[in-house]
Short mmCIF file of C-alpha atoms and ligand atoms in Angstrom, two decimals:
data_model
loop_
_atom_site.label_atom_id
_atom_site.label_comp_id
_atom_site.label_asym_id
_atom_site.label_seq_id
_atom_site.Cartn_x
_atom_site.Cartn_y
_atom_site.Cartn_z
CA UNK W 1 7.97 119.63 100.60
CA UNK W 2 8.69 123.75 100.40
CA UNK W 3 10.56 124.48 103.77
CA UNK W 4 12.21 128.03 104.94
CA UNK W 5 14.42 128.54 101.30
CA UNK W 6 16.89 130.31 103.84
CA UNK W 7 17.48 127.17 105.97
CA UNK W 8 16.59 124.42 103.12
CA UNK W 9 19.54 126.19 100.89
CA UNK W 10 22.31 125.71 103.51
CA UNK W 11 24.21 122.27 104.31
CA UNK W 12 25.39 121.29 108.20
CA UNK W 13 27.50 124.16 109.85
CA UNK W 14 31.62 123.20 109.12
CA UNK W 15 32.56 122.87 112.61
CA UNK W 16 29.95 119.93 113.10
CA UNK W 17 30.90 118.92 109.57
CA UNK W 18 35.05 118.61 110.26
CA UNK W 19 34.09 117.35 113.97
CA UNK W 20 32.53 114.31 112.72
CA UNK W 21 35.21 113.33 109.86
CA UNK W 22 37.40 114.10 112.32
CA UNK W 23 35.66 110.94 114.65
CA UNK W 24 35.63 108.90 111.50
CA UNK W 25 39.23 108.87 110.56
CA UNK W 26 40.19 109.41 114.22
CA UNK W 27 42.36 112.45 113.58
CA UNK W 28 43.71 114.82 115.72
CA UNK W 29 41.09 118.00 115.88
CA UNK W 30 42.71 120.91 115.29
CA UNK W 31 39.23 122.31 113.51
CA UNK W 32 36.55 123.17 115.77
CA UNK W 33 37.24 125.91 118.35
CA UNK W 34 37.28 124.45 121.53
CA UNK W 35 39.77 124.18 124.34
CA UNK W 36 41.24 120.83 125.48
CA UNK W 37 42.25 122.51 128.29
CA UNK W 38 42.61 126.02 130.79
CA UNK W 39 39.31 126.22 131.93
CA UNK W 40 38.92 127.15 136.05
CA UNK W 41 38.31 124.51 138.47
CA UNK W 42 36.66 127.19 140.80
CA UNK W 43 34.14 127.47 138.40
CA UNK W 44 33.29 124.39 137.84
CA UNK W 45 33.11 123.26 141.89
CA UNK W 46 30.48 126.45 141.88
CA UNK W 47 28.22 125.22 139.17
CA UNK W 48 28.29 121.66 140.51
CA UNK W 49 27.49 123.02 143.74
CA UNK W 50 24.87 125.17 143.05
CA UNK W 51 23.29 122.65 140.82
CA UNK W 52 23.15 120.07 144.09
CA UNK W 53 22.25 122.65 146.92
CA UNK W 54 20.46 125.65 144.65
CA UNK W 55 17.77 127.07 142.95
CA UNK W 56 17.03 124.44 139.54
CA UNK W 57 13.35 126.39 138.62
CA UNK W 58 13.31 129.27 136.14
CA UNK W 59 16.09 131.83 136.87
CA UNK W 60 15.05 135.50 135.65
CA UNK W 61 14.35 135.84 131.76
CA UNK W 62 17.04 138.38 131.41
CA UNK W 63 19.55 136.48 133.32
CA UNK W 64 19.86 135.93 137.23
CA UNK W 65 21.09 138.97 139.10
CA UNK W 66 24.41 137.97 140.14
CA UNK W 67 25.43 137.54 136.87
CA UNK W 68 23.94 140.88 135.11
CA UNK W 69 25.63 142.43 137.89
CA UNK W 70 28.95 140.89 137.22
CA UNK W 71 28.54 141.74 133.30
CA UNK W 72 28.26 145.15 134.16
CA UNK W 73 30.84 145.59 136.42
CA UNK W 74 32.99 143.96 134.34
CA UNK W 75 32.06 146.27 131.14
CA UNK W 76 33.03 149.12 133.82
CA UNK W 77 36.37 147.51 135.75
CA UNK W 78 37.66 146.92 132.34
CA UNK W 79 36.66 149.22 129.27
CA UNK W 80 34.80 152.09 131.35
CA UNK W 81 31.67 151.09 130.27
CA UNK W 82 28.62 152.63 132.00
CA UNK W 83 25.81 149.97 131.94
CA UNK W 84 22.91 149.54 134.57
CA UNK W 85 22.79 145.73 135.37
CA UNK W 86 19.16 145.66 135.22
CA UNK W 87 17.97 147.45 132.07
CA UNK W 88 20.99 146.96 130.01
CA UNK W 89 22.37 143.01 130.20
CA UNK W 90 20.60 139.92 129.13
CA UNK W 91 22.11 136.78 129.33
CA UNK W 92 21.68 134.32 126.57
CA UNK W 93 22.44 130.86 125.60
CA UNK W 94 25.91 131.47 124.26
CA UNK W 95 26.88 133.85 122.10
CA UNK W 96 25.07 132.52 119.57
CA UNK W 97 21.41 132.86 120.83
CA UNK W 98 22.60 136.50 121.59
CA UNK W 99 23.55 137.38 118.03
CA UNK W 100 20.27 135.25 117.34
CA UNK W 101 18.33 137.54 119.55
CA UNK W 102 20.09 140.70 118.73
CA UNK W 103 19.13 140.24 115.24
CA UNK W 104 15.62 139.45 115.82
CA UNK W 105 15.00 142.31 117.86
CA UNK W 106 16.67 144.89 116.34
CA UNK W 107 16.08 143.91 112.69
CA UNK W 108 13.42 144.38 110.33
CA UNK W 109 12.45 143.43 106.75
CA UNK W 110 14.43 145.29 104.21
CA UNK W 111 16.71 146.81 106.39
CA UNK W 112 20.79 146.30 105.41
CA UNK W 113 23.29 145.43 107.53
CA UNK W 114 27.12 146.12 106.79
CA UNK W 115 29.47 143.14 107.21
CA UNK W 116 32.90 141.96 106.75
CA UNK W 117 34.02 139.59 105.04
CA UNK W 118 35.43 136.75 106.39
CA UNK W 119 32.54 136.44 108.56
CA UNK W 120 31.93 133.66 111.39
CA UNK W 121 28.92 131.13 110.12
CA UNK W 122 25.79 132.13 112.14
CA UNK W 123 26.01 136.12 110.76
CA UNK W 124 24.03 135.66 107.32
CA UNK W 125 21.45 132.73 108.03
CA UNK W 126 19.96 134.91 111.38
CA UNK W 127 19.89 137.78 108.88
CA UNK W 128 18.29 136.39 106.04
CA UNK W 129 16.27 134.83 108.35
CA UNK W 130 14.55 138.09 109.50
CA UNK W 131 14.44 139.46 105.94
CA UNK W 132 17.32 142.04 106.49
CA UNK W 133 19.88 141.95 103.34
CA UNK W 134 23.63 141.91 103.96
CA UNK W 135 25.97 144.24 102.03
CA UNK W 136 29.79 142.57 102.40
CA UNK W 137 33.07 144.18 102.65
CA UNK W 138 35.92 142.09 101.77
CA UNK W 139 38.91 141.89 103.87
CA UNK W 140 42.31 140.40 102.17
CA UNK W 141 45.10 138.77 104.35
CA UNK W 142 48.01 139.09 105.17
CA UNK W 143 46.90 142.08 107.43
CA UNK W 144 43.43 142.26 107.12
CA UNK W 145 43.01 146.14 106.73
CA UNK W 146 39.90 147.71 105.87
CA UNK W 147 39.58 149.35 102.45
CA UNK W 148 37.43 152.66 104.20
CA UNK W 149 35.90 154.00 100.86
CA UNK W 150 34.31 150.00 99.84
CA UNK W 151 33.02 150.53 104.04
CA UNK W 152 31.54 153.93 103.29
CA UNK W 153 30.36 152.81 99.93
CA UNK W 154 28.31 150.11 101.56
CA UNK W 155 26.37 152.65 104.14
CA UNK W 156 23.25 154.24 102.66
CA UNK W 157 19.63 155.28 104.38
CA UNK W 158 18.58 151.20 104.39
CA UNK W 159 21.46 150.91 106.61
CA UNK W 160 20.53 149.76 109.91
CA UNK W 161 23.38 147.79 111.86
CA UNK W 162 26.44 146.98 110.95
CA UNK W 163 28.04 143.73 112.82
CA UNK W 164 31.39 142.96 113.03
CA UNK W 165 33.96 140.73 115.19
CA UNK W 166 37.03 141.55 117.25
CA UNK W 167 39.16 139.98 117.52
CA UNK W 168 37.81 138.21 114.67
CA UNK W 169 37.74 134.34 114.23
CA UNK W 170 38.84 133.46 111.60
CA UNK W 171 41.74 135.87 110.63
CA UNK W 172 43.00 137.25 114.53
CA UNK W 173 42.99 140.48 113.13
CA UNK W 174 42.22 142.80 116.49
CA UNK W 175 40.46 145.95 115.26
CA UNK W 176 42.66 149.54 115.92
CA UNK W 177 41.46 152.41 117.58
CA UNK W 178 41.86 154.15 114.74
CA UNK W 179 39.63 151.76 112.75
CA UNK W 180 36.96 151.53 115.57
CA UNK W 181 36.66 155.58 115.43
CA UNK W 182 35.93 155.27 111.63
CA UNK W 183 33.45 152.59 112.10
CA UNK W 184 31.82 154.79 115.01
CA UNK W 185 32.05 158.05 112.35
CA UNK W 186 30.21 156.22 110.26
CA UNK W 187 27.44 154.57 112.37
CA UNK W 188 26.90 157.70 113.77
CA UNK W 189 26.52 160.04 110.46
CA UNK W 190 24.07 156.83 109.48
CA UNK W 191 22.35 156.52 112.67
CA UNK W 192 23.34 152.82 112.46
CA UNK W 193 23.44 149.93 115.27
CA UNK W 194 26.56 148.24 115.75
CA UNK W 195 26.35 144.93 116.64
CA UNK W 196 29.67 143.65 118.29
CA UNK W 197 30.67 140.13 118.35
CA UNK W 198 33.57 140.15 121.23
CA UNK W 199 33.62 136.57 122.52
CA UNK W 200 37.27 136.70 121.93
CA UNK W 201 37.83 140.06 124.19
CA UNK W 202 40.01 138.42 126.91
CA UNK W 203 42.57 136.50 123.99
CA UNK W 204 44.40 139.12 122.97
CA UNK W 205 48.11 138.88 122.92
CA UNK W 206 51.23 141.21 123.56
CA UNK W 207 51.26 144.47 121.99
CA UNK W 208 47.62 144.32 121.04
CA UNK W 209 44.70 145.69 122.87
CA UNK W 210 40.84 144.81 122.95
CA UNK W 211 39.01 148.03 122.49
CA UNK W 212 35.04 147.65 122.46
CA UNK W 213 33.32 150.34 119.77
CA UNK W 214 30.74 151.30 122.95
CA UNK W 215 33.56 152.67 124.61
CA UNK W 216 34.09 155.26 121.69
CA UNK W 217 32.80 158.57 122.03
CA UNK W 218 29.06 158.94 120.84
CA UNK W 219 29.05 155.31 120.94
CA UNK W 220 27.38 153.71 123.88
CA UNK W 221 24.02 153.97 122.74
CA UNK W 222 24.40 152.58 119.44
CA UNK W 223 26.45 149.37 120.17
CA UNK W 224 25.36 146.18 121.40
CA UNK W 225 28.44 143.77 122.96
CA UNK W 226 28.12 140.05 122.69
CA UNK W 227 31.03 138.13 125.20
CA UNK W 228 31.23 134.55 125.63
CA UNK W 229 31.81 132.33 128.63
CA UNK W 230 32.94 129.72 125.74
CA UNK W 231 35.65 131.73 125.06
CA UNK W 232 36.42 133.84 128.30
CA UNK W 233 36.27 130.49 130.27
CA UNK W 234 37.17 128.22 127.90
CA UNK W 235 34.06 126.58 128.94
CA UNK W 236 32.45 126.27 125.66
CA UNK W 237 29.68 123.14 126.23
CA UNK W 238 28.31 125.87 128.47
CA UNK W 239 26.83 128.33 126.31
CA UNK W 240 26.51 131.19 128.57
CA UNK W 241 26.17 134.23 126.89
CA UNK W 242 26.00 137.91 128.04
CA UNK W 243 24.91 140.98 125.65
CA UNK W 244 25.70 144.47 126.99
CA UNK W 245 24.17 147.80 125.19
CA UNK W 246 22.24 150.79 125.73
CA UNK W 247 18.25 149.66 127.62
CA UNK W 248 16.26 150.93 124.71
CA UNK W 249 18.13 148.17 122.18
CA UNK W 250 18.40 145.44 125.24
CA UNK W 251 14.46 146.06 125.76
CA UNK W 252 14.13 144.68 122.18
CA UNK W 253 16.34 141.82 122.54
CA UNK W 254 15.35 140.31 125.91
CA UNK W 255 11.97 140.37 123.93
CA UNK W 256 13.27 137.92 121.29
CA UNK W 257 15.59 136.29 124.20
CA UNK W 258 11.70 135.76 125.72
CA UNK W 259 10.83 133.44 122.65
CA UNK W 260 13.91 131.65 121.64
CA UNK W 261 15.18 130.21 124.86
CA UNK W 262 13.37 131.74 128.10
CA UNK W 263 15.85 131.48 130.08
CA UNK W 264 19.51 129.38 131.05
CA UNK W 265 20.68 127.10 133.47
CA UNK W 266 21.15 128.98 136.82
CA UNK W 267 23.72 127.28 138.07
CA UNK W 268 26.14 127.87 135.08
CA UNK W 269 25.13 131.40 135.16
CA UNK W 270 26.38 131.45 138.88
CA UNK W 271 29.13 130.44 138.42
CA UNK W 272 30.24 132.22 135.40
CA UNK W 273 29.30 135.56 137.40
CA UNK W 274 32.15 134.44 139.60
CA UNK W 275 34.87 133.90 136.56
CA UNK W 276 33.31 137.54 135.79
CA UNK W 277 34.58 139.11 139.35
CA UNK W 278 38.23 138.25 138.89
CA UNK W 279 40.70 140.97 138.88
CA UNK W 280 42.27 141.43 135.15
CA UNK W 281 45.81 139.22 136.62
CA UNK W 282 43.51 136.49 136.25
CA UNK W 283 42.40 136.71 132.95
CA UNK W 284 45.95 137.75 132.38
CA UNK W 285 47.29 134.40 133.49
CA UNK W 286 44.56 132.35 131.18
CA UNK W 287 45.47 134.59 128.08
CA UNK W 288 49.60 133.92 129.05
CA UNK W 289 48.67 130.42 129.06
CA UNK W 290 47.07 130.76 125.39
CA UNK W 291 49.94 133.07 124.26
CA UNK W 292 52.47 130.03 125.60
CA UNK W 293 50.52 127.70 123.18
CA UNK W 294 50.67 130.03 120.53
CA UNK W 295 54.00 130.13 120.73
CA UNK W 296 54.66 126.08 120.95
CA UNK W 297 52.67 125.68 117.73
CA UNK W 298 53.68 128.81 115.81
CA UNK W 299 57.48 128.72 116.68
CA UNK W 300 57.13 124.82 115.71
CA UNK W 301 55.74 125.07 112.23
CA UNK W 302 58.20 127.99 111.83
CA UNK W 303 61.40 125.63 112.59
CA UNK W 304 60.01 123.32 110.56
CA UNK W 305 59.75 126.19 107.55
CA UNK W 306 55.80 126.68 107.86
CA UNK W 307 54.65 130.29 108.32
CA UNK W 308 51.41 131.65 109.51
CA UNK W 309 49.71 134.97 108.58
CA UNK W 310 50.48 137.55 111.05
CA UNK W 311 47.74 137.75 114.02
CA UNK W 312 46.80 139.60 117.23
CA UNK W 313 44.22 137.82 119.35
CA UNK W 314 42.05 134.25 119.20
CA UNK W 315 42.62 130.89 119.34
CA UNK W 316 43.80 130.12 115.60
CA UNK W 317 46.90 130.15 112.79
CA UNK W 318 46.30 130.25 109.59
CA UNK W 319 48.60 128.72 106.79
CA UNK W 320 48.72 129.93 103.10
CA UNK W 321 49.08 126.84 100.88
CA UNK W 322 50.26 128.81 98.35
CA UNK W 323 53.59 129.21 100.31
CA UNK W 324 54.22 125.46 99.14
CA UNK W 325 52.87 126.36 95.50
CA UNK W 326 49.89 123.98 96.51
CA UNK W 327 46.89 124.02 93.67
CA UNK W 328 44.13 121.84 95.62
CA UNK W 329 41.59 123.84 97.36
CA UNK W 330 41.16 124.37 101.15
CA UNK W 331 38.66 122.18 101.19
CA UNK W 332 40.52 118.80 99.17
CA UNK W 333 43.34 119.52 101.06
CA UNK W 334 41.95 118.98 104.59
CA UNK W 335 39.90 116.20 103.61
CA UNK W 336 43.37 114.28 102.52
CA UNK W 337 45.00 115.48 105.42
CA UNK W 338 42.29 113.93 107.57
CA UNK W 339 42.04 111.07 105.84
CA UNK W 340 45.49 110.12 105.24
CA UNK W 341 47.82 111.77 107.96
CA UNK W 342 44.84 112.11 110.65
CA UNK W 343 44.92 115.81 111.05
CA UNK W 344 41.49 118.02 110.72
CA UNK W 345 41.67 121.71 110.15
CA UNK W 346 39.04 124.38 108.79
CA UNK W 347 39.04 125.59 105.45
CA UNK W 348 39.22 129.03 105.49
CA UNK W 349 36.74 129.25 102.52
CA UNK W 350 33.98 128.37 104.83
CA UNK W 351 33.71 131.80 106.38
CA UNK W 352 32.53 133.62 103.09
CA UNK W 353 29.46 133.74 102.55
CA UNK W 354 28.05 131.46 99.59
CA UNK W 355 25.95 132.55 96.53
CA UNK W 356 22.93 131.71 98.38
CA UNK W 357 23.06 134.15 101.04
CA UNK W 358 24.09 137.13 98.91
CA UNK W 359 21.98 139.56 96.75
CA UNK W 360 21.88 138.70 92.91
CA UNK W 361 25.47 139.12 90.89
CA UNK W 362 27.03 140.19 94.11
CA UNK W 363 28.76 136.48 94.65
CA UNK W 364 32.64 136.59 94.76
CA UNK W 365 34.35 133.70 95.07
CA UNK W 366 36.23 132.98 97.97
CA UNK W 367 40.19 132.74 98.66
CA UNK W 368 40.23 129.23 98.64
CA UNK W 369 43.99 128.96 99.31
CA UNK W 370 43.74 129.29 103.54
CA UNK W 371 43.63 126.37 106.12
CA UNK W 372 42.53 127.54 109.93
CA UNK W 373 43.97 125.82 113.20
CA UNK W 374 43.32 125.70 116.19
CA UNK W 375 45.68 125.96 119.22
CA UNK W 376 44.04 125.83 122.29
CA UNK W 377 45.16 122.40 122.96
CA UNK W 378 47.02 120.35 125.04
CA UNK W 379 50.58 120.78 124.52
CA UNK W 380 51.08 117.70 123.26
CA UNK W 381 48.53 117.75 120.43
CA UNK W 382 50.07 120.28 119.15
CA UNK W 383 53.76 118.65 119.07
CA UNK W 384 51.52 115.49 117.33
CA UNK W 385 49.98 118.99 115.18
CA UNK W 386 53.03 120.37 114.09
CA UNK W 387 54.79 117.06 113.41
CA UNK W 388 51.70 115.71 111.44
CA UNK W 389 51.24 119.23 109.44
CA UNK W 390 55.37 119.19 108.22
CA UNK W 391 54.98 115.42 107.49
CA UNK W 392 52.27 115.97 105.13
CA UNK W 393 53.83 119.22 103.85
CA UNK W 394 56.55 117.23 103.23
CA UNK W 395 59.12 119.80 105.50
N1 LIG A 1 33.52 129.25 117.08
C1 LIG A 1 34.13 127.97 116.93
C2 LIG A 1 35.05 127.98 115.74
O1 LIG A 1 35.15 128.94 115.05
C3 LIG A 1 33.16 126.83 116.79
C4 LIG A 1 31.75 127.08 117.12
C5 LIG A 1 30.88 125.97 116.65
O2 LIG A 1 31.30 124.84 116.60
N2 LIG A 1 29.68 126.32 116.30
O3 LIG A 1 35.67 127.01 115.49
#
């Protein structure tokens, strides 16, 4: 039978795909994002009791109150942001269903959307979904910078958004000031909508700073923010999501929010609108926590001779196999390193977009050479990480 071409041409997402050969060789997970530990006890006793003793009909479509309010005063207490809890938040289920509904609403047939490549998974499906056509920029490690004349190049009148993510799974690269005002230059000269993916705002490490393009001047009522209680909270079976931007765009995407989901658990949302209130020490001490694990699995591989590409913010290392003069791809190599030394990983490869999802001739191979992990584990998984990685580096 002739289903959606967009959705028929695509396999199972990676994360689900490495998850489950993960359970099948019983290896240690260092593949999907998600924390084994450092979530908040407060917030769980508040879901669980607002779940026994609350409200469990329909909350508001846009999000219950409590929480829109916390969004915005937590755009304000932290980045300055000016947003009115009631016309400009709408809380969605995860991040995901926001980028879902932000491109629904804001998107329409024909229009192009900027992008960088490496891109996270859900980007080009939601896009090609709606009929909007992506136009990639490449990125190239070690450092990630952005090549500003390819960036220009791909702006034209078709432009409508362009949508982006810092700090930016899968590299860590946390975008500059200096780069943010160039992106803002350009979305303003184009009258383009910039869709940004922050779920990682709060994991940002020493000497690096989370800067969201709607603070930028001439900014605030082009760009839509997209946090993450997954990732602020480490509470990522959740799915909690909050979008923050100017009422006119928000207007358009609580009216896709309307259709995809309705509305999302009240309790959860409760409770994350507490995590929200904290004072910045707190988030502080979850990020030092993070930044402790970094360091346990970064300074191990490194005294074992194993060196990650440089990074500012996230949850995840990357290794270049080429450092060992290793010829298999990405993808052989974690399947044998799952199979025989039970350790899982993401192949880097996975985050470029594949010939289906690009316009005609404009397919480029990607690097296939790079092998994501993640650290937000317990300490020790990610001795048993380290240990397992040299072993089957041979180091
Ligand atoms: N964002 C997470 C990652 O990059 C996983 C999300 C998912 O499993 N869909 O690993």
């Amino acid at each position: 039978m002739a289903f959606n071409p967009v959705l028929a041409n695509i396999g199972t997402t990676i994360f689900t795909t490495m998850t489950q050969l993960s359970l099948d060789h019983q290896a240690l997970n260092l593949g999907q994002g998600f924390p084994e530990e450092g979530w908040p006890t407060e917030m769980l006793d508040r879901a669980a009791k607002a779940l026994m003793h609350g409200d469990n009909q329909y909350p508001a479509m846009r999000g219950v109150a409590e929480l829109r309010q916390a969004v915005a005063a937590h755009d304000r207490r932290f980045y300055g942001l000016d947003y009115d809890w009631q016309s400009d938040v709408v809380v969605t289920c995860g991040a995901t269903e926001g980028l879902a509904a932000a491109i629904l609403g804001l998107l329409s047939p024909g229009d192009e959307v900027v992008l960088f490549e490496p891109l996270y998974d859900s980007y080009l499906p939601m896009i090609r979904l709606v009929g909007a056509i992506p136009r990639l920029v490449r990125l190239h490690p070690p450092d990630w910078g952005i090549d500003f004349d390819a960036l220009r190049a791909a702006f034209n009148p078709r432009t409508r958004m362009i949508l982006f993510n810092t700090p930016m799974n899968p590299t860590g690269k946390v975008f500059s000031r200096a780069e943010l005002s160039r992106i803002g230059e350009l979305c303003q000269e184009f009258n383009v909508i910039a869709l940004c993916d922050e779920v990682y705002e709060h994991l940002v490490f020493a000497g690096s700073e989370h800067i969201p393009l709607a603070s930028l001047p001439g900014m605030r009522d082009l760009a839509v923010r997209v946090g993450s209680a997954g990732k602020s909270f480490s509470l990522t079976g959740w799915k909690i999501g909050y979008l923050s931007g100017a009422a006119e765009m928000m207007g358009q995407i609580a009216r896709a929010h309307q259709f995809l989901t309705f509305t999302i658990p009240p309790h959860l949302q409760s409770a994350v609108a507490w995590g929200l209130q904290q004072p910045p020490e707190w988030f502080a001490a979850m990020t030092a926590n993070l930044a402790a694990k970094r360091e346990r699995f970064v300074g191990g591989l490194a005294r074992r001779g194993i060196a990650v590409l440089p990074f500012q913010g996230g949850y995840f290392a990357t290794i270049d196999l080429q450092q060992f003069g290793i010829k298999e791809t990405d993808e052989n190599f974690i399947y044998r390193m799952t199979t025989e030394k039970r350790l899982n990983a993401i192949p880097f490869s996975a985050f470029y977009a594949p010939p289906a999802m690009v316009e005609p001739g404009a397919f480029v191979p990607p690097p296939n050479h790079l092998v994501r992990f993640c650290f937000a584990k317990k300490d020790f998984s990610l001795d048993q990480g380290v240990e397992k990685l040299a072993g089957f580096l041979g180091r």
